[in-house]
């Protein structure tokens, strides 16, 4: 029976104190360079070096290829049915999450965790212009500062 | 797939390995700046070195007290919340910290918009308010811009800096973006994709939406500037005859520049339209 947990880290959260690493200390973690995205974005070497240096400070196995396939294979190699990852605003992150689950055995779980937000608000924010957003969150963002 | 290497004797060895592993990235641009270094340790050092109390007054100057935290924030190495908490704890008054936190707010705002619009981050959010239709803008980035050989000194200097360092001051980003979109009439998407190749902090939310803000497809009017504005914020670098620097197209009042750039519309003129915002 597969009961373990693995962590999938991606470039929108390379914080060693992120919620996923906190939630499962010592769990095997993986980062996958997304070949498709590298093709599309054509990022230069300096960007790759910066990201790689961030990765070298994390307890993470570094791979490249099809992200969903690599993450699913990593989980299965560690007999894990629970995958933790950090939230991302990117639509590609949602797509990859779906693809991972398609490749995992039935009963597997993928949990998307979040770090504390910039501002705590329950209000539905008007995002048409920054000024509207800022007037709604400013008080909270500057909490208590006179 | 095999694991990638984690053991390197030094940074040169790491860079050589990555150059070999990612030849297409090296072909885009092979330069790697000596700093910033990636990682949490370097991020924390940079945060402690931030001159937050000087930020508001000097941030628009190219040599002002900007924090250079953006690459760390972009990759979540530092969360916006922890940077905000640090700033609140390490300044005395609201006046000292408000502008800095407001700028963090821009990033939070752009991230939230990205969640809502997804891949439409690459689409015009609104019409251009320049008097021109989207079809009147060139699709591709002109070769002289890509080569950093426009003949406009302050523009070419910033393009070289972008390639060599992966960083541009926010004000320089705005100048460069407005030059591409308004002076050269190129679609913002071409410029945004170009920035993403090089900016260490490049991310589609802040990058694309800022380009759209300059272009006026995500704002009420286009951002533009004049030479006076450039000279004010670049120290003594470009003082002297504008022609010697290729700066003639930027000489004149905001009103003169606007009539030249946007002949079909009538913008209302403030002393320094839009320039104060970010």
Coordinates of C-alpha atoms in Angstrom, one line a residue:
Chain A
X1 CA 0.0 0.0 0.0
X2 CA 1.3 3.5 -0.9
X3 CA 1.0 6.0 1.9
X4 CA 4.0 8.3 1.5
X5 CA 4.1 12.0 0.7
X6 CA 6.2 13.8 -1.9
X7 CA 6.6 17.6 -2.5
X8 CA 6.5 19.1 -6.0
X9 CA 8.2 22.5 -6.0
X10 CA 8.0 25.0 -8.9
X11 CA 9.5 28.3 -9.8
X12 CA 6.6 30.4 -8.3
X13 CA 7.7 29.3 -4.8
X14 CA 11.3 28.5 -4.0
X15 CA 11.1 29.5 -0.4
X16 CA 12.8 27.0 2.0
X17 CA 10.2 27.9 4.6
X18 CA 7.2 27.4 2.3
X19 CA 4.1 25.7 3.6
X20 CA 4.7 22.5 1.6
X21 CA 8.2 21.9 3.0
X22 CA 6.9 22.8 6.5
X23 CA 4.0 20.4 6.2
X24 CA 6.1 17.4 5.4
X25 CA 9.6 17.9 6.7
X26 CA 12.0 15.3 5.2
X27 CA 9.6 14.2 2.5
X28 CA 11.2 13.7 -0.9
X29 CA 10.9 16.8 -3.0
X30 CA 11.2 17.4 -6.8
X31 CA 11.6 20.3 -9.1
X32 CA 11.2 19.8 -12.9
X33 CA 12.5 22.2 -15.6
X34 CA 9.5 22.4 -17.9
X35 CA 10.8 21.7 -21.4
X36 CA 7.7 22.9 -23.1
X37 CA 7.8 26.2 -21.2
X38 CA 11.5 26.7 -21.9
X39 CA 10.7 26.3 -25.6
X40 CA 8.0 28.9 -25.4
X41 CA 9.7 31.5 -23.3
X42 CA 13.3 31.4 -24.6
X43 CA 14.7 32.6 -21.3
X44 CA 18.4 33.5 -21.3
X45 CA 21.1 31.7 -19.3
X46 CA 21.3 34.3 -16.5
X47 CA 17.7 33.5 -15.5
X48 CA 18.4 29.7 -15.5
X49 CA 21.5 30.3 -13.3
X50 CA 19.5 32.4 -10.8
X51 CA 16.7 29.8 -10.5
X52 CA 19.3 26.9 -10.2
X53 CA 21.1 28.7 -7.4
X54 CA 17.7 29.0 -5.6
X55 CA 17.2 25.2 -6.1
X56 CA 20.7 24.4 -4.7
X57 CA 19.6 25.7 -1.3
X58 CA 16.5 23.5 -1.2
X59 CA 16.3 19.8 -0.4
X60 CA 15.1 18.9 -3.8
X61 CA 15.8 16.5 -6.7
X62 CA 16.3 18.5 -9.9
X63 CA 15.0 17.1 -13.2
X64 CA 13.8 18.2 -16.6
X65 CA 11.2 17.1 -19.1
X66 CA 7.4 16.8 -19.0
X67 CA 6.6 18.1 -15.6
X68 CA 3.4 16.1 -14.9
X69 CA 5.0 12.8 -16.0
X70 CA 8.2 13.5 -13.9
X71 CA 6.2 14.4 -10.8
X72 CA 3.9 11.4 -11.1
X73 CA 6.9 9.0 -11.7
X74 CA 8.7 10.6 -8.7
X75 CA 5.7 10.0 -6.5
X76 CA 5.4 6.4 -7.6
X77 CA 9.1 5.8 -7.2
X78 CA 8.7 6.9 -3.5
X79 CA 5.5 4.9 -3.1
X80 CA 3.6 8.1 -2.4
X81 CA -0.1 8.8 -3.1
X82 CA 0.0 12.3 -1.6
X83 CA 1.6 15.2 -3.4
X84 CA 2.0 18.6 -1.9
X85 CA 2.6 21.7 -4.0
X86 CA 2.4 25.5 -3.5
X87 CA -0.2 27.7 -5.1
X88 CA 0.6 29.6 -8.3
X89 CA -1.4 32.2 -10.3
X90 CA -0.3 30.6 -13.5
X91 CA -2.9 28.7 -15.6
X92 CA -0.2 26.3 -16.5
X93 CA 0.1 25.2 -12.9
X94 CA -3.5 24.2 -12.8
X95 CA -3.1 22.3 -16.0
X96 CA -0.1 20.4 -14.7
X97 CA -1.9 19.5 -11.5
X98 CA -4.7 18.0 -13.6
X99 CA -2.2 16.1 -15.7
X100 CA -0.4 14.8 -12.6
X101 CA -3.6 13.4 -11.2
X102 CA -4.5 11.7 -14.5
X103 CA -1.2 9.8 -14.1
X104 CA -1.6 8.9 -10.4
X105 CA -3.3 5.8 -9.1
X106 CA -6.9 6.0 -7.9
X107 CA -7.2 7.4 -4.4
X108 CA -4.1 9.7 -4.8
X109 CA -4.3 13.3 -3.5
X110 CA -2.7 16.5 -4.6
X111 CA -2.8 19.3 -2.1
X112 CA -2.2 22.9 -3.1
X113 CA -0.9 24.9 -0.1
X114 CA -0.6 28.6 0.3
X115 CA 1.8 30.9 2.2
X116 CA 0.3 33.7 4.3
X117 CA -1.2 36.3 1.9
X118 CA 0.0 39.9 1.5
X119 CA -3.3 41.1 2.9
X120 CA -6.1 39.2 4.6
X121 CA -9.3 40.2 3.1
X122 CA -12.7 38.5 2.6
X123 CA -14.0 41.3 0.4
X124 CA -14.3 40.7 -3.3
X125 CA -11.7 43.1 -4.7
X126 CA -12.4 45.3 -7.7
X127 CA -9.4 44.7 -9.9
X128 CA -10.3 47.0 -12.7
X129 CA -7.7 49.5 -11.6
X130 CA -4.9 49.4 -9.0
X131 CA -6.3 52.5 -7.2
X132 CA -9.5 50.6 -6.4
X133 CA -7.7 47.6 -5.2
X134 CA -5.3 49.7 -3.1
X135 CA -8.0 51.7 -1.4
X136 CA -9.7 48.4 -0.4
X137 CA -6.5 46.8 1.1
X138 CA -4.4 49.7 2.2
X139 CA -5.6 49.8 5.8
X140 CA -4.8 46.1 6.3
X141 CA -1.5 46.3 4.4
X142 CA -0.2 49.1 6.7
X143 CA -1.7 47.5 9.8
X144 CA -1.4 49.8 12.8
X145 CA 1.3 52.0 11.3
X146 CA 0.8 55.6 12.4
Chain B
X1 CA 14.7 11.1 -16.4
X2 CA 18.1 11.4 -14.7
X3 CA 18.6 13.8 -11.9
X4 CA 20.5 17.0 -12.7
X5 CA 23.7 17.8 -10.8
X6 CA 23.7 19.5 -7.4
X7 CA 27.4 19.3 -6.6
X8 CA 29.6 22.1 -7.9
X9 CA 33.0 23.2 -6.7
X10 CA 32.2 26.9 -7.5
X11 CA 29.9 29.2 -9.4
X12 CA 32.0 29.0 -12.6
X13 CA 31.5 25.2 -12.7
X14 CA 27.7 25.6 -12.2
X15 CA 27.5 28.1 -15.0
X16 CA 29.5 25.9 -17.3
X17 CA 27.2 23.0 -16.6
X18 CA 24.1 25.0 -17.2
X19 CA 25.5 26.5 -20.4
X20 CA 26.0 22.9 -21.6
X21 CA 22.6 21.7 -20.4
X22 CA 20.6 24.7 -21.7
X23 CA 22.4 25.6 -25.0
X24 CA 19.3 27.5 -26.3
X25 CA 19.3 29.7 -23.2
X26 CA 23.0 30.5 -23.7
X27 CA 22.2 31.3 -27.4
X28 CA 19.6 33.8 -26.4
X29 CA 22.2 35.5 -24.2
X30 CA 25.3 34.1 -22.6
X31 CA 26.0 36.8 -20.1
X32 CA 25.7 35.9 -16.4
X33 CA 26.0 38.8 -13.9
X34 CA 28.3 38.4 -10.8
X35 CA 25.2 39.2 -8.7
X36 CA 22.6 38.8 -7.6
X37 CA 23.1 35.3 -6.4
X38 CA 20.0 33.1 -6.3
X39 CA 18.8 31.6 -3.0
X40 CA 17.4 32.4 0.4
X41 CA 20.7 33.4 2.0
X42 CA 21.3 36.1 -0.6
X43 CA 17.7 37.1 -0.4
X44 CA 17.9 37.7 3.4
X45 CA 21.1 39.6 3.0
X46 CA 19.5 41.9 0.4
X47 CA 16.5 42.4 2.6
X48 CA 18.6 43.4 5.6
X49 CA 20.6 45.8 3.3
X50 CA 17.4 47.6 2.0
X51 CA 17.4 51.3 2.8
X52 CA 13.7 51.4 3.4
X53 CA 13.6 54.9 5.0
X54 CA 15.2 56.4 1.8
X55 CA 13.0 54.5 -0.6
X56 CA 10.1 56.8 -1.0
X57 CA 12.2 60.0 -1.6
X58 CA 14.8 58.5 -4.0
X59 CA 13.2 55.5 -5.7
X60 CA 12.6 57.2 -9.1
X61 CA 16.3 58.0 -9.5
X62 CA 18.3 55.3 -11.2
X63 CA 20.8 55.4 -8.4
X64 CA 18.1 55.7 -5.7
X65 CA 17.5 53.4 -2.7
X66 CA 15.6 50.7 -4.5
X67 CA 15.8 47.3 -2.9
X68 CA 16.6 45.0 -5.8
X69 CA 14.4 42.4 -4.0
X70 CA 12.3 41.6 -7.1
X71 CA 14.0 38.5 -8.4
X72 CA 13.7 36.9 -4.9
X73 CA 10.0 37.9 -4.7
X74 CA 9.3 36.7 -8.2
X75 CA 10.4 33.1 -7.3
X76 CA 8.8 33.2 -3.9
X77 CA 12.2 32.9 -2.2
X78 CA 10.8 35.8 -0.1
X79 CA 7.1 36.0 0.3
X80 CA 5.4 39.4 -0.1
X81 CA 3.9 38.9 3.3
X82 CA 7.3 38.5 5.0
X83 CA 8.8 41.4 3.2
X84 CA 5.9 43.5 4.2
X85 CA 6.2 42.4 7.9
X86 CA 9.9 43.2 7.8
X87 CA 9.3 46.6 6.4
X88 CA 6.6 47.4 9.0
X89 CA 9.0 46.3 11.8
X90 CA 12.0 48.2 10.5
X91 CA 10.6 51.6 9.9
X92 CA 9.3 54.2 12.3
X93 CA 6.3 55.9 10.7
X94 CA 3.7 55.2 8.2
X95 CA 5.2 57.9 5.9
X96 CA 8.5 56.1 5.8
X97 CA 7.0 52.8 4.7
X98 CA 3.8 53.5 2.9
X99 CA 5.3 53.9 -0.6
X100 CA 7.3 50.7 -0.3
X101 CA 4.4 48.7 0.8
X102 CA 2.3 50.3 -1.9
X103 CA 4.8 48.9 -4.5
X104 CA 4.5 45.5 -2.9
X105 CA 0.8 46.0 -3.4
X106 CA 1.3 46.4 -7.1
X107 CA 2.8 42.9 -7.3
X108 CA 0.0 41.5 -5.2
X109 CA -2.5 43.3 -7.5
X110 CA -1.0 42.0 -10.7
X111 CA -0.9 38.4 -9.3
X112 CA -4.6 38.7 -8.5
X113 CA -5.4 40.0 -12.0
X114 CA -3.4 37.1 -13.4
X115 CA -5.4 34.6 -11.5
X116 CA -8.6 36.1 -13.0
X117 CA -7.5 36.4 -16.6
X118 CA -5.0 33.5 -17.0
X119 CA -3.5 33.3 -20.5
X120 CA -5.4 36.5 -21.5
X121 CA -2.5 38.2 -19.8
X122 CA -1.1 38.2 -23.4
X123 CA -4.2 40.0 -24.8
X124 CA -5.0 43.7 -24.8
X125 CA -7.2 44.2 -21.8
X126 CA -8.7 47.3 -23.3
X127 CA -8.3 49.4 -26.5
X128 CA -5.3 51.6 -26.9
X129 CA -6.1 55.2 -25.8
X130 CA -3.5 56.6 -28.2
X131 CA -5.7 57.3 -31.2
X132 CA -4.2 54.2 -32.9
X133 CA -5.8 50.8 -33.3
X134 CA -3.9 47.7 -32.3
X135 CA -3.5 46.8 -36.0
X136 CA -1.4 50.0 -36.5
X137 CA 1.3 48.7 -34.2
X138 CA 4.1 46.5 -35.6
X139 CA 4.0 42.9 -34.5
X140 CA 7.8 42.3 -34.1
X141 CA 10.5 44.0 -32.1
X142 CA 12.7 45.9 -34.6
X143 CA 16.2 44.6 -35.0
X144 CA 17.9 47.8 -33.9
X145 CA 16.1 47.6 -30.6
X146 CA 17.0 44.0 -30.1
X147 CA 20.6 44.8 -30.9
X148 CA 20.6 47.8 -28.6
X149 CA 21.6 50.1 -31.5
X150 CA 18.8 52.5 -31.8
X151 CA 21.1 55.5 -31.7
X152 CA 19.3 56.8 -28.6
X153 CA 22.0 56.8 -25.9
X154 CA 19.8 56.4 -22.8
X155 CA 17.8 53.6 -24.5
X156 CA 20.8 51.7 -25.8
X157 CA 22.5 51.9 -22.4
X158 CA 19.4 50.4 -20.7
X159 CA 19.2 47.6 -23.3
X160 CA 22.8 46.7 -22.7
X161 CA 22.2 46.7 -18.9
X162 CA 19.2 44.4 -19.4
X163 CA 21.3 41.9 -21.3
X164 CA 24.3 42.0 -19.0
X165 CA 22.5 42.2 -15.6
X166 CA 19.0 40.9 -16.1
X167 CA 17.8 43.9 -14.2
X168 CA 16.3 47.3 -15.0
X169 CA 15.3 50.1 -12.6
X170 CA 11.5 50.5 -12.7
X171 CA 11.8 54.0 -14.2
X172 CA 14.1 52.6 -17.0
X173 CA 11.5 49.9 -17.7
X174 CA 8.9 52.5 -18.2
X175 CA 11.1 54.6 -20.5
X176 CA 12.1 51.6 -22.5
X177 CA 8.5 50.3 -22.8
X178 CA 7.1 53.7 -23.8
X179 CA 9.9 54.1 -26.4
X180 CA 9.0 50.7 -27.9
X181 CA 5.3 51.2 -27.9
X182 CA 4.8 54.9 -28.5
X183 CA 8.0 56.2 -30.2
X184 CA 8.4 53.1 -32.4
X185 CA 4.7 52.0 -32.5
X186 CA 5.4 48.3 -31.7
X187 CA 2.8 46.2 -30.0
X188 CA 3.5 45.8 -26.3
X189 CA 3.4 42.0 -26.5
X190 CA 6.7 42.1 -28.5
X191 CA 8.4 44.1 -25.9
X192 CA 7.0 42.1 -23.0
X193 CA 8.2 38.8 -24.5
X194 CA 11.6 40.4 -25.0
X195 CA 11.8 41.5 -21.4
X196 CA 10.9 38.0 -20.1
X197 CA 13.9 36.6 -21.9
X198 CA 16.2 38.6 -19.8
X199 CA 14.7 40.0 -16.6
X200 CA 15.7 37.9 -13.6
X201 CA 12.4 38.9 -12.0
X202 CA 10.5 38.4 -15.2
X203 CA 7.0 37.1 -14.6
X204 CA 4.0 37.4 -16.9
X205 CA 1.8 39.2 -14.3
X206 CA 3.9 42.1 -13.3
X207 CA 5.7 42.3 -16.7
X208 CA 2.8 42.1 -19.1
X209 CA 0.4 44.2 -17.1
X210 CA 3.0 46.9 -16.6
X211 CA 3.6 46.9 -20.4
X212 CA -0.1 47.2 -20.9
X213 CA -0.2 50.1 -18.4
X214 CA 2.4 52.0 -20.4
X215 CA 0.7 51.1 -23.7
X216 CA -2.7 52.2 -22.3
X217 CA -4.5 48.9 -22.8
X218 CA -4.6 48.5 -19.0
X219 CA -4.9 52.2 -18.0
X220 CA -6.8 55.3 -18.9
X221 CA -4.0 57.0 -20.9
X222 CA -0.6 56.2 -22.3
X223 CA 2.5 56.7 -20.3
X224 CA 5.1 58.9 -22.0
X225 CA 7.9 61.2 -20.9
X226 CA 10.4 63.8 -22.1
X227 CA 14.1 64.4 -22.0
X228 CA 13.8 66.6 -18.9
X229 CA 12.4 63.6 -17.0
X230 CA 15.3 61.4 -18.2
X231 CA 17.9 63.9 -17.3
X232 CA 16.4 64.5 -13.9
X233 CA 16.6 60.9 -12.9
X234 CA 19.9 59.8 -14.5
X235 CA 22.3 62.2 -12.8
X236 CA 24.9 63.9 -15.1
X237 CA 25.1 61.0 -17.5
X238 CA 23.5 62.7 -20.5
X239 CA 23.9 66.4 -19.9
X240 CA 24.8 68.5 -23.0
X241 CA 23.7 68.7 -26.5
X242 CA 20.8 66.3 -27.0
X243 CA 21.8 65.6 -30.6
X244 CA 25.1 64.2 -29.4
X245 CA 23.2 61.5 -27.5
X246 CA 20.5 60.9 -30.2
X247 CA 17.9 62.4 -27.8
X248 CA 16.2 64.9 -30.2
X249 CA 12.9 62.9 -30.3
X250 CA 12.5 63.4 -26.5
X251 CA 13.1 67.2 -26.4
X252 CA 10.1 69.4 -25.6
X253 CA 7.3 69.8 -23.1
X254 CA 4.9 67.0 -22.4
X255 CA 2.4 68.7 -24.6
X256 CA 4.8 68.9 -27.5
X257 CA 5.7 65.2 -27.1
X258 CA 2.1 64.2 -26.9
X259 CA 1.1 66.0 -30.0
X260 CA 4.0 64.3 -31.8
X261 CA 3.3 60.9 -30.5
X262 CA -0.5 61.0 -30.5
X263 CA -1.6 63.4 -33.2
X264 CA -5.1 62.0 -33.4
X265 CA -6.1 62.7 -29.8
X266 CA -6.2 65.5 -27.4
X267 CA -4.7 64.5 -24.0
X268 CA -5.2 66.8 -21.1
X269 CA -1.9 68.0 -19.7
X270 CA -0.7 67.8 -16.1
X271 CA 2.7 69.1 -15.1
X272 CA 4.1 65.6 -15.2
X273 CA 1.4 63.2 -16.4
X274 CA 1.6 59.7 -15.0
X275 CA 5.3 60.0 -14.2
X276 CA 4.7 60.1 -10.5
X277 CA 2.8 56.9 -10.2
X278 CA 5.3 54.1 -9.8

